Amino acid sequence: LNRLLIKFAKEIHQTSKDKGFYDNTNYNEKLLRLHGEVAELAEAYNQKPFKTDKHLPDEFNLDVELADVIIRC
């Protein structure tokens, strides 16, 4: 199980890097990016009824923005 989790973590990390969610920017910039994602999550939450995401039409934008916050963390 431990090896599987490590493999999964590496795949997630690589996907994050490929999508631009991870780079060698400084701490302040990372914090600002996280803040931006939280703001987008709040905006999506306030759009009721919830709308589908323009990039992932099978998902609600609230779910996509929450995933972005988790990725940034």
PDB file of N, CA and C in Angstrom:
ATOM      1  N   LEU A   1       0.828  -1.200   0.000  1.00  0.00           N
ATOM      2  CA  LEU A   1       0.000   0.000   0.000  1.00  0.00           C
ATOM      3  C   LEU A   1       0.866   1.254   0.000  1.00  0.00           C
ATOM      4  N   ASN A   2       1.958   1.238   0.773  1.00  0.00           N
ATOM      5  CA  ASN A   2       2.831   2.394   0.853  1.00  0.00           C
ATOM      6  C   ASN A   2       3.433   2.720  -0.508  1.00  0.00           C
ATOM      7  N   ARG A   3       3.882   1.710  -1.233  1.00  0.00           N
ATOM      8  CA  ARG A   3       4.460   1.935  -2.562  1.00  0.00           C
ATOM      9  C   ARG A   3       3.420   2.502  -3.526  1.00  0.00           C
ATOM     10  N   LEU A   4       2.203   2.019  -3.411  1.00  0.00           N
ATOM     11  CA  LEU A   4       1.127   2.514  -4.263  1.00  0.00           C
ATOM     12  C   LEU A   4       0.857   3.992  -3.991  1.00  0.00           C
ATOM     13  N   LEU A   5       0.824   4.376  -2.713  1.00  0.00           N
ATOM     14  CA  LEU A   5       0.588   5.774  -2.359  1.00  0.00           C
ATOM     15  C   LEU A   5       1.731   6.669  -2.837  1.00  0.00           C
ATOM     16  N   ILE A   6       2.958   6.194  -2.712  1.00  0.00           N
ATOM     17  CA  ILE A   6       4.113   6.970  -3.193  1.00  0.00           C
ATOM     18  C   ILE A   6       4.031   7.140  -4.704  1.00  0.00           C
ATOM     19  N   LYS A   7       3.683   6.083  -5.411  1.00  0.00           N
ATOM     20  CA  LYS A   7       3.542   6.159  -6.861  1.00  0.00           C
ATOM     21  C   LYS A   7       2.435   7.144  -7.230  1.00  0.00           C
ATOM     22  N   PHE A   8       1.321   7.089  -6.533  1.00  0.00           N
ATOM     23  CA  PHE A   8       0.202   7.985  -6.785  1.00  0.00           C
ATOM     24  C   PHE A   8       0.601   9.435  -6.519  1.00  0.00           C
ATOM     25  N   ALA A   9       1.323   9.676  -5.421  1.00  0.00           N
ATOM     26  CA  ALA A   9       1.781  11.024  -5.086  1.00  0.00           C
ATOM     27  C   ALA A   9       2.710  11.571  -6.164  1.00  0.00           C
ATOM     28  N   LYS A  10       3.588  10.729  -6.696  1.00  0.00           N
ATOM     29  CA  LYS A  10       4.494  11.160  -7.760  1.00  0.00           C
ATOM     30  C   LYS A  10       3.731  11.501  -9.030  1.00  0.00           C
ATOM     31  N   GLU A  11       2.716  10.719  -9.349  1.00  0.00           N
ATOM     32  CA  GLU A  11       1.898  10.999 -10.535  1.00  0.00           C
ATOM     33  C   GLU A  11       1.139  12.316 -10.375  1.00  0.00           C
ATOM     34  N   ILE A  12       0.611  12.554  -9.196  1.00  0.00           N
ATOM     35  CA  ILE A  12      -0.110  13.796  -8.928  1.00  0.00           C
ATOM     36  C   ILE A  12       0.841  14.982  -9.033  1.00  0.00           C
ATOM     37  N   HIS A  13       2.025  14.826  -8.459  1.00  0.00           N
ATOM     38  CA  HIS A  13       3.017  15.897  -8.503  1.00  0.00           C
ATOM     39  C   HIS A  13       3.401  16.212  -9.950  1.00  0.00           C
ATOM     40  N   GLN A  14       3.631  15.198 -10.753  1.00  0.00           N
ATOM     41  CA  GLN A  14       4.011  15.413 -12.145  1.00  0.00           C
ATOM     42  C   GLN A  14       2.876  16.071 -12.929  1.00  0.00           C
ATOM     43  N   THR A  15       1.659  15.631 -12.679  1.00  0.00           N
ATOM     44  CA  THR A  15       0.513  16.255 -13.352  1.00  0.00           C
ATOM     45  C   THR A  15       0.395  17.721 -12.950  1.00  0.00           C
ATOM     46  N   SER A  16       0.599  18.011 -11.678  1.00  0.00           N
ATOM     47  CA  SER A  16       0.557  19.395 -11.208  1.00  0.00           C
ATOM     48  C   SER A  16       1.616  20.242 -11.903  1.00  0.00           C
ATOM     49  N   LYS A  17       2.807  19.706 -12.029  1.00  0.00           N
ATOM     50  CA  LYS A  17       3.878  20.423 -12.725  1.00  0.00           C
ATOM     51  C   LYS A  17       3.513  20.648 -14.188  1.00  0.00           C
ATOM     52  N   ASP A  18       2.984  19.615 -14.830  1.00  0.00           N
ATOM     53  CA  ASP A  18       2.619  19.712 -16.246  1.00  0.00           C
ATOM     54  C   ASP A  18       1.528  20.756 -16.481  1.00  0.00           C
ATOM     55  N   LYS A  19       0.653  20.916 -15.505  1.00  0.00           N
ATOM     56  CA  LYS A  19      -0.468  21.859 -15.646  1.00  0.00           C
ATOM     57  C   LYS A  19      -0.130  23.253 -15.126  1.00  0.00           C
ATOM     58  N   GLY A  20       1.095  23.445 -14.639  1.00  0.00           N
ATOM     59  CA  GLY A  20       1.514  24.764 -14.185  1.00  0.00           C
ATOM     60  C   GLY A  20       1.160  25.095 -12.753  1.00  0.00           C
ATOM     61  N   PHE A  21       0.759  24.106 -11.976  1.00  0.00           N
ATOM     62  CA  PHE A  21       0.422  24.357 -10.586  1.00  0.00           C
ATOM     63  C   PHE A  21       1.617  24.273  -9.650  1.00  0.00           C
ATOM     64  N   TYR A  22       2.748  23.894 -10.158  1.00  0.00           N
ATOM     65  CA  TYR A  22       3.914  23.746  -9.294  1.00  0.00           C
ATOM     66  C   TYR A  22       5.133  24.255 -10.045  1.00  0.00           C
ATOM     67  N   ASP A  23       5.821  25.148  -9.430  1.00  0.00           N
ATOM     68  CA  ASP A  23       7.082  25.623  -9.997  1.00  0.00           C
ATOM     69  C   ASP A  23       7.969  26.109  -8.861  1.00  0.00           C
ATOM     70  N   ASN A  24       9.065  26.714  -9.191  1.00  0.00           N
ATOM     71  CA  ASN A  24      10.029  27.135  -8.182  1.00  0.00           C
ATOM     72  C   ASN A  24       9.887  28.606  -7.813  1.00  0.00           C
ATOM     73  N   THR A  25       8.668  29.120  -7.829  1.00  0.00           N
ATOM     74  CA  THR A  25       8.456  30.510  -7.441  1.00  0.00           C
ATOM     75  C   THR A  25       8.590  30.641  -5.935  1.00  0.00           C
ATOM     76  N   ASN A  26       8.717  31.873  -5.497  1.00  0.00           N
ATOM     77  CA  ASN A  26       8.918  32.088  -4.063  1.00  0.00           C
ATOM     78  C   ASN A  26       7.629  31.886  -3.272  1.00  0.00           C
ATOM     79  N   TYR A  27       7.763  31.873  -1.964  1.00  0.00           N
ATOM     80  CA  TYR A  27       6.643  31.579  -1.072  1.00  0.00           C
ATOM     81  C   TYR A  27       5.514  32.587  -1.238  1.00  0.00           C
ATOM     82  N   ASN A  28       5.852  33.872  -1.341  1.00  0.00           N
ATOM     83  CA  ASN A  28       4.813  34.907  -1.461  1.00  0.00           C
ATOM     84  C   ASN A  28       3.985  34.707  -2.725  1.00  0.00           C
ATOM     85  N   GLU A  29       4.629  34.366  -3.829  1.00  0.00           N
ATOM     86  CA  GLU A  29       3.886  34.151  -5.060  1.00  0.00           C
ATOM     87  C   GLU A  29       2.988  32.929  -4.947  1.00  0.00           C
ATOM     88  N   LYS A  30       3.472  31.875  -4.311  1.00  0.00           N
ATOM     89  CA  LYS A  30       2.638  30.688  -4.109  1.00  0.00           C
ATOM     90  C   LYS A  30       1.414  31.017  -3.258  1.00  0.00           C
ATOM     91  N   LEU A  31       1.629  31.832  -2.223  1.00  0.00           N
ATOM     92  CA  LEU A  31       0.523  32.224  -1.355  1.00  0.00           C
ATOM     93  C   LEU A  31      -0.495  33.072  -2.116  1.00  0.00           C
ATOM     94  N   LEU A  32      -0.010  33.965  -2.960  1.00  0.00           N
ATOM     95  CA  LEU A  32      -0.921  34.778  -3.762  1.00  0.00           C
ATOM     96  C   LEU A  32      -1.713  33.928  -4.747  1.00  0.00           C
ATOM     97  N   ARG A  33      -1.069  32.933  -5.335  1.00  0.00           N
ATOM     98  CA  ARG A  33      -1.784  32.041  -6.248  1.00  0.00           C
ATOM     99  C   ARG A  33      -2.860  31.249  -5.509  1.00  0.00           C
ATOM    100  N   LEU A  34      -2.539  30.783  -4.304  1.00  0.00           N
ATOM    101  CA  LEU A  34      -3.528  30.075  -3.493  1.00  0.00           C
ATOM    102  C   LEU A  34      -4.697  31.002  -3.168  1.00  0.00           C
ATOM    103  N   HIS A  35      -4.387  32.225  -2.808  1.00  0.00           N
ATOM    104  CA  HIS A  35      -5.425  33.214  -2.517  1.00  0.00           C
ATOM    105  C   HIS A  35      -6.335  33.408  -3.729  1.00  0.00           C
ATOM    106  N   GLY A  36      -5.740  33.463  -4.913  1.00  0.00           N
ATOM    107  CA  GLY A  36      -6.523  33.616  -6.137  1.00  0.00           C
ATOM    108  C   GLY A  36      -7.468  32.446  -6.352  1.00  0.00           C
ATOM    109  N   GLU A  37      -6.991  31.240  -6.080  1.00  0.00           N
ATOM    110  CA  GLU A  37      -7.845  30.060  -6.233  1.00  0.00           C
ATOM    111  C   GLU A  37      -8.983  30.070  -5.218  1.00  0.00           C
ATOM    112  N   VAL A  38      -8.688  30.501  -3.987  1.00  0.00           N
ATOM    113  CA  VAL A  38      -9.742  30.576  -2.966  1.00  0.00           C
ATOM    114  C   VAL A  38     -10.785  31.617  -3.377  1.00  0.00           C
ATOM    115  N   ALA A  39     -10.334  32.733  -3.953  1.00  0.00           N
ATOM    116  CA  ALA A  39     -11.271  33.752  -4.426  1.00  0.00           C
ATOM    117  C   ALA A  39     -12.150  33.192  -5.548  1.00  0.00           C
ATOM    118  N   GLU A  40     -11.571  32.425  -6.451  1.00  0.00           N
ATOM    119  CA  GLU A  40     -12.357  31.804  -7.521  1.00  0.00           C
ATOM    120  C   GLU A  40     -13.345  30.795  -6.960  1.00  0.00           C
ATOM    121  N   LEU A  41     -12.949  30.084  -5.905  1.00  0.00           N
ATOM    122  CA  LEU A  41     -13.855  29.143  -5.252  1.00  0.00           C
ATOM    123  C   LEU A  41     -15.033  29.891  -4.632  1.00  0.00           C
ATOM    124  N   ALA A  42     -14.749  31.011  -3.975  1.00  0.00           N
ATOM    125  CA  ALA A  42     -15.822  31.803  -3.365  1.00  0.00           C
ATOM    126  C   ALA A  42     -16.771  32.344  -4.433  1.00  0.00           C
ATOM    127  N   GLU A  43     -16.207  32.792  -5.541  1.00  0.00           N
ATOM    128  CA  GLU A  43     -17.036  33.289  -6.645  1.00  0.00           C
ATOM    129  C   GLU A  43     -17.932  32.179  -7.203  1.00  0.00           C
ATOM    130  N   ALA A  44     -17.363  30.981  -7.365  1.00  0.00           N
ATOM    131  CA  ALA A  44     -18.147  29.848  -7.870  1.00  0.00           C
ATOM    132  C   ALA A  44     -19.255  29.472  -6.890  1.00  0.00           C
ATOM    133  N   TYR A  45     -18.954  29.560  -5.594  1.00  0.00           N
ATOM    134  CA  TYR A  45     -19.954  29.234  -4.574  1.00  0.00           C
ATOM    135  C   TYR A  45     -21.136  30.201  -4.622  1.00  0.00           C
ATOM    136  N   ASN A  46     -20.842  31.456  -4.922  1.00  0.00           N
ATOM    137  CA  ASN A  46     -21.895  32.475  -4.946  1.00  0.00           C
ATOM    138  C   ASN A  46     -22.743  32.439  -6.207  1.00  0.00           C
ATOM    139  N   GLN A  47     -22.361  31.642  -7.194  1.00  0.00           N
ATOM    140  CA  GLN A  47     -23.141  31.509  -8.427  1.00  0.00           C
ATOM    141  C   GLN A  47     -24.155  30.383  -8.247  1.00  0.00           C
ATOM    142  N   LYS A  48     -25.324  30.745  -7.763  1.00  0.00           N
ATOM    143  CA  LYS A  48     -26.351  29.728  -7.548  1.00  0.00           C
ATOM    144  C   LYS A  48     -27.493  29.974  -8.510  1.00  0.00           C
ATOM    145  N   PRO A  49     -28.027  28.987  -9.160  1.00  0.00           N
ATOM    146  CA  PRO A  49     -27.587  27.597  -9.060  1.00  0.00           C
ATOM    147  C   PRO A  49     -26.184  27.424  -9.637  1.00  0.00           C
ATOM    148  N   PHE A  50     -25.488  26.416  -9.122  1.00  0.00           N
ATOM    149  CA  PHE A  50     -24.111  26.182  -9.552  1.00  0.00           C
ATOM    150  C   PHE A  50     -24.057  25.929 -11.053  1.00  0.00           C
ATOM    151  N   LYS A  51     -23.039  26.468 -11.670  1.00  0.00           N
ATOM    152  CA  LYS A  51     -22.873  26.341 -13.116  1.00  0.00           C
ATOM    153  C   LYS A  51     -21.834  25.280 -13.434  1.00  0.00           C
ATOM    154  N   THR A  52     -21.906  24.755 -14.648  1.00  0.00           N
ATOM    155  CA  THR A  52     -20.876  23.804 -15.059  1.00  0.00           C
ATOM    156  C   THR A  52     -19.622  24.563 -15.452  1.00  0.00           C
ATOM    157  N   ASP A  53     -18.489  23.894 -15.342  1.00  0.00           N
ATOM    158  CA  ASP A  53     -17.204  24.513 -15.654  1.00  0.00           C
ATOM    159  C   ASP A  53     -17.032  24.627 -17.164  1.00  0.00           C
ATOM    160  N   LYS A  54     -16.459  25.735 -17.615  1.00  0.00           N
ATOM    161  CA  LYS A  54     -16.318  25.933 -19.063  1.00  0.00           C
ATOM    162  C   LYS A  54     -15.257  25.013 -19.662  1.00  0.00           C
ATOM    163  N   HIS A  55     -14.278  24.576 -18.862  1.00  0.00           N
ATOM    164  CA  HIS A  55     -13.235  23.678 -19.370  1.00  0.00           C
ATOM    165  C   HIS A  55     -13.588  22.206 -19.164  1.00  0.00           C
ATOM    166  N   LEU A  56     -14.376  21.945 -18.136  1.00  0.00           N
ATOM    167  CA  LEU A  56     -14.811  20.573 -17.826  1.00  0.00           C
ATOM    168  C   LEU A  56     -16.339  20.580 -17.723  1.00  0.00           C
ATOM    169  N   PRO A  57     -17.031  20.533 -18.842  1.00  0.00           N
ATOM    170  CA  PRO A  57     -18.485  20.711 -18.835  1.00  0.00           C
ATOM    171  C   PRO A  57     -19.270  19.635 -18.086  1.00  0.00           C
ATOM    172  N   ASP A  58     -18.638  18.537 -17.740  1.00  0.00           N
ATOM    173  CA  ASP A  58     -19.325  17.505 -16.964  1.00  0.00           C
ATOM    174  C   ASP A  58     -19.230  17.745 -15.464  1.00  0.00           C
ATOM    175  N   GLU A  59     -18.514  18.801 -15.076  1.00  0.00           N
ATOM    176  CA  GLU A  59     -18.295  19.093 -13.655  1.00  0.00           C
ATOM    177  C   GLU A  59     -18.833  20.484 -13.314  1.00  0.00           C
ATOM    178  N   PHE A  60     -19.258  20.654 -12.070  1.00  0.00           N
ATOM    179  CA  PHE A  60     -19.629  21.981 -11.594  1.00  0.00           C
ATOM    180  C   PHE A  60     -18.362  22.799 -11.370  1.00  0.00           C
ATOM    181  N   ASN A  61     -18.429  24.096 -11.665  1.00  0.00           N
ATOM    182  CA  ASN A  61     -17.241  24.920 -11.477  1.00  0.00           C
ATOM    183  C   ASN A  61     -16.830  24.992 -10.009  1.00  0.00           C
ATOM    184  N   LEU A  62     -17.772  24.840  -9.095  1.00  0.00           N
ATOM    185  CA  LEU A  62     -17.440  24.814  -7.671  1.00  0.00           C
ATOM    186  C   LEU A  62     -16.493  23.654  -7.367  1.00  0.00           C
ATOM    187  N   ASP A  63     -16.773  22.493  -7.914  1.00  0.00           N
ATOM    188  CA  ASP A  63     -15.927  21.324  -7.686  1.00  0.00           C
ATOM    189  C   ASP A  63     -14.538  21.512  -8.298  1.00  0.00           C
ATOM    190  N   VAL A  64     -14.500  22.100  -9.478  1.00  0.00           N
ATOM    191  CA  VAL A  64     -13.217  22.321 -10.154  1.00  0.00           C
ATOM    192  C   VAL A  64     -12.373  23.329  -9.375  1.00  0.00           C
ATOM    193  N   GLU A  65     -12.997  24.383  -8.899  1.00  0.00           N
ATOM    194  CA  GLU A  65     -12.242  25.381  -8.136  1.00  0.00           C
ATOM    195  C   GLU A  65     -11.760  24.815  -6.801  1.00  0.00           C
ATOM    196  N   LEU A  66     -12.558  23.979  -6.177  1.00  0.00           N
ATOM    197  CA  LEU A  66     -12.112  23.327  -4.941  1.00  0.00           C
ATOM    198  C   LEU A  66     -10.912  22.443  -5.212  1.00  0.00           C
ATOM    199  N   ALA A  67     -10.947  21.722  -6.305  1.00  0.00           N
ATOM    200  CA  ALA A  67      -9.800  20.884  -6.679  1.00  0.00           C
ATOM    201  C   ALA A  67      -8.562  21.755  -6.911  1.00  0.00           C
ATOM    202  N   ASP A  68      -8.731  22.909  -7.545  1.00  0.00           N
ATOM    203  CA  ASP A  68      -7.598  23.808  -7.763  1.00  0.00           C
ATOM    204  C   ASP A  68      -6.996  24.283  -6.438  1.00  0.00           C
ATOM    205  N   VAL A  69      -7.836  24.583  -5.466  1.00  0.00           N
ATOM    206  CA  VAL A  69      -7.336  24.989  -4.144  1.00  0.00           C
ATOM    207  C   VAL A  69      -6.530  23.863  -3.527  1.00  0.00           C
ATOM    208  N   ILE A  70      -7.047  22.648  -3.588  1.00  0.00           N
ATOM    209  CA  ILE A  70      -6.343  21.494  -3.010  1.00  0.00           C
ATOM    210  C   ILE A  70      -5.013  21.287  -3.714  1.00  0.00           C
ATOM    211  N   ILE A  71      -4.985  21.413  -5.024  1.00  0.00           N
ATOM    212  CA  ILE A  71      -3.738  21.258  -5.769  1.00  0.00           C
ATOM    213  C   ILE A  71      -2.723  22.314  -5.360  1.00  0.00           C
ATOM    214  N   ARG A  72      -3.159  23.545  -5.192  1.00  0.00           N
ATOM    215  CA  ARG A  72      -2.244  24.629  -4.799  1.00  0.00           C
ATOM    216  C   ARG A  72      -1.670  24.413  -3.411  1.00  0.00           C
ATOM    217  N   CYS A  73      -2.432  23.728  -2.550  1.00  0.00           N
ATOM    218  CA  CYS A  73      -1.939  23.482  -1.185  1.00  0.00           C
ATOM    219  C   CYS A  73      -0.796  22.492  -1.236  1.00  0.00           C
TER     220      CYS A  73
END
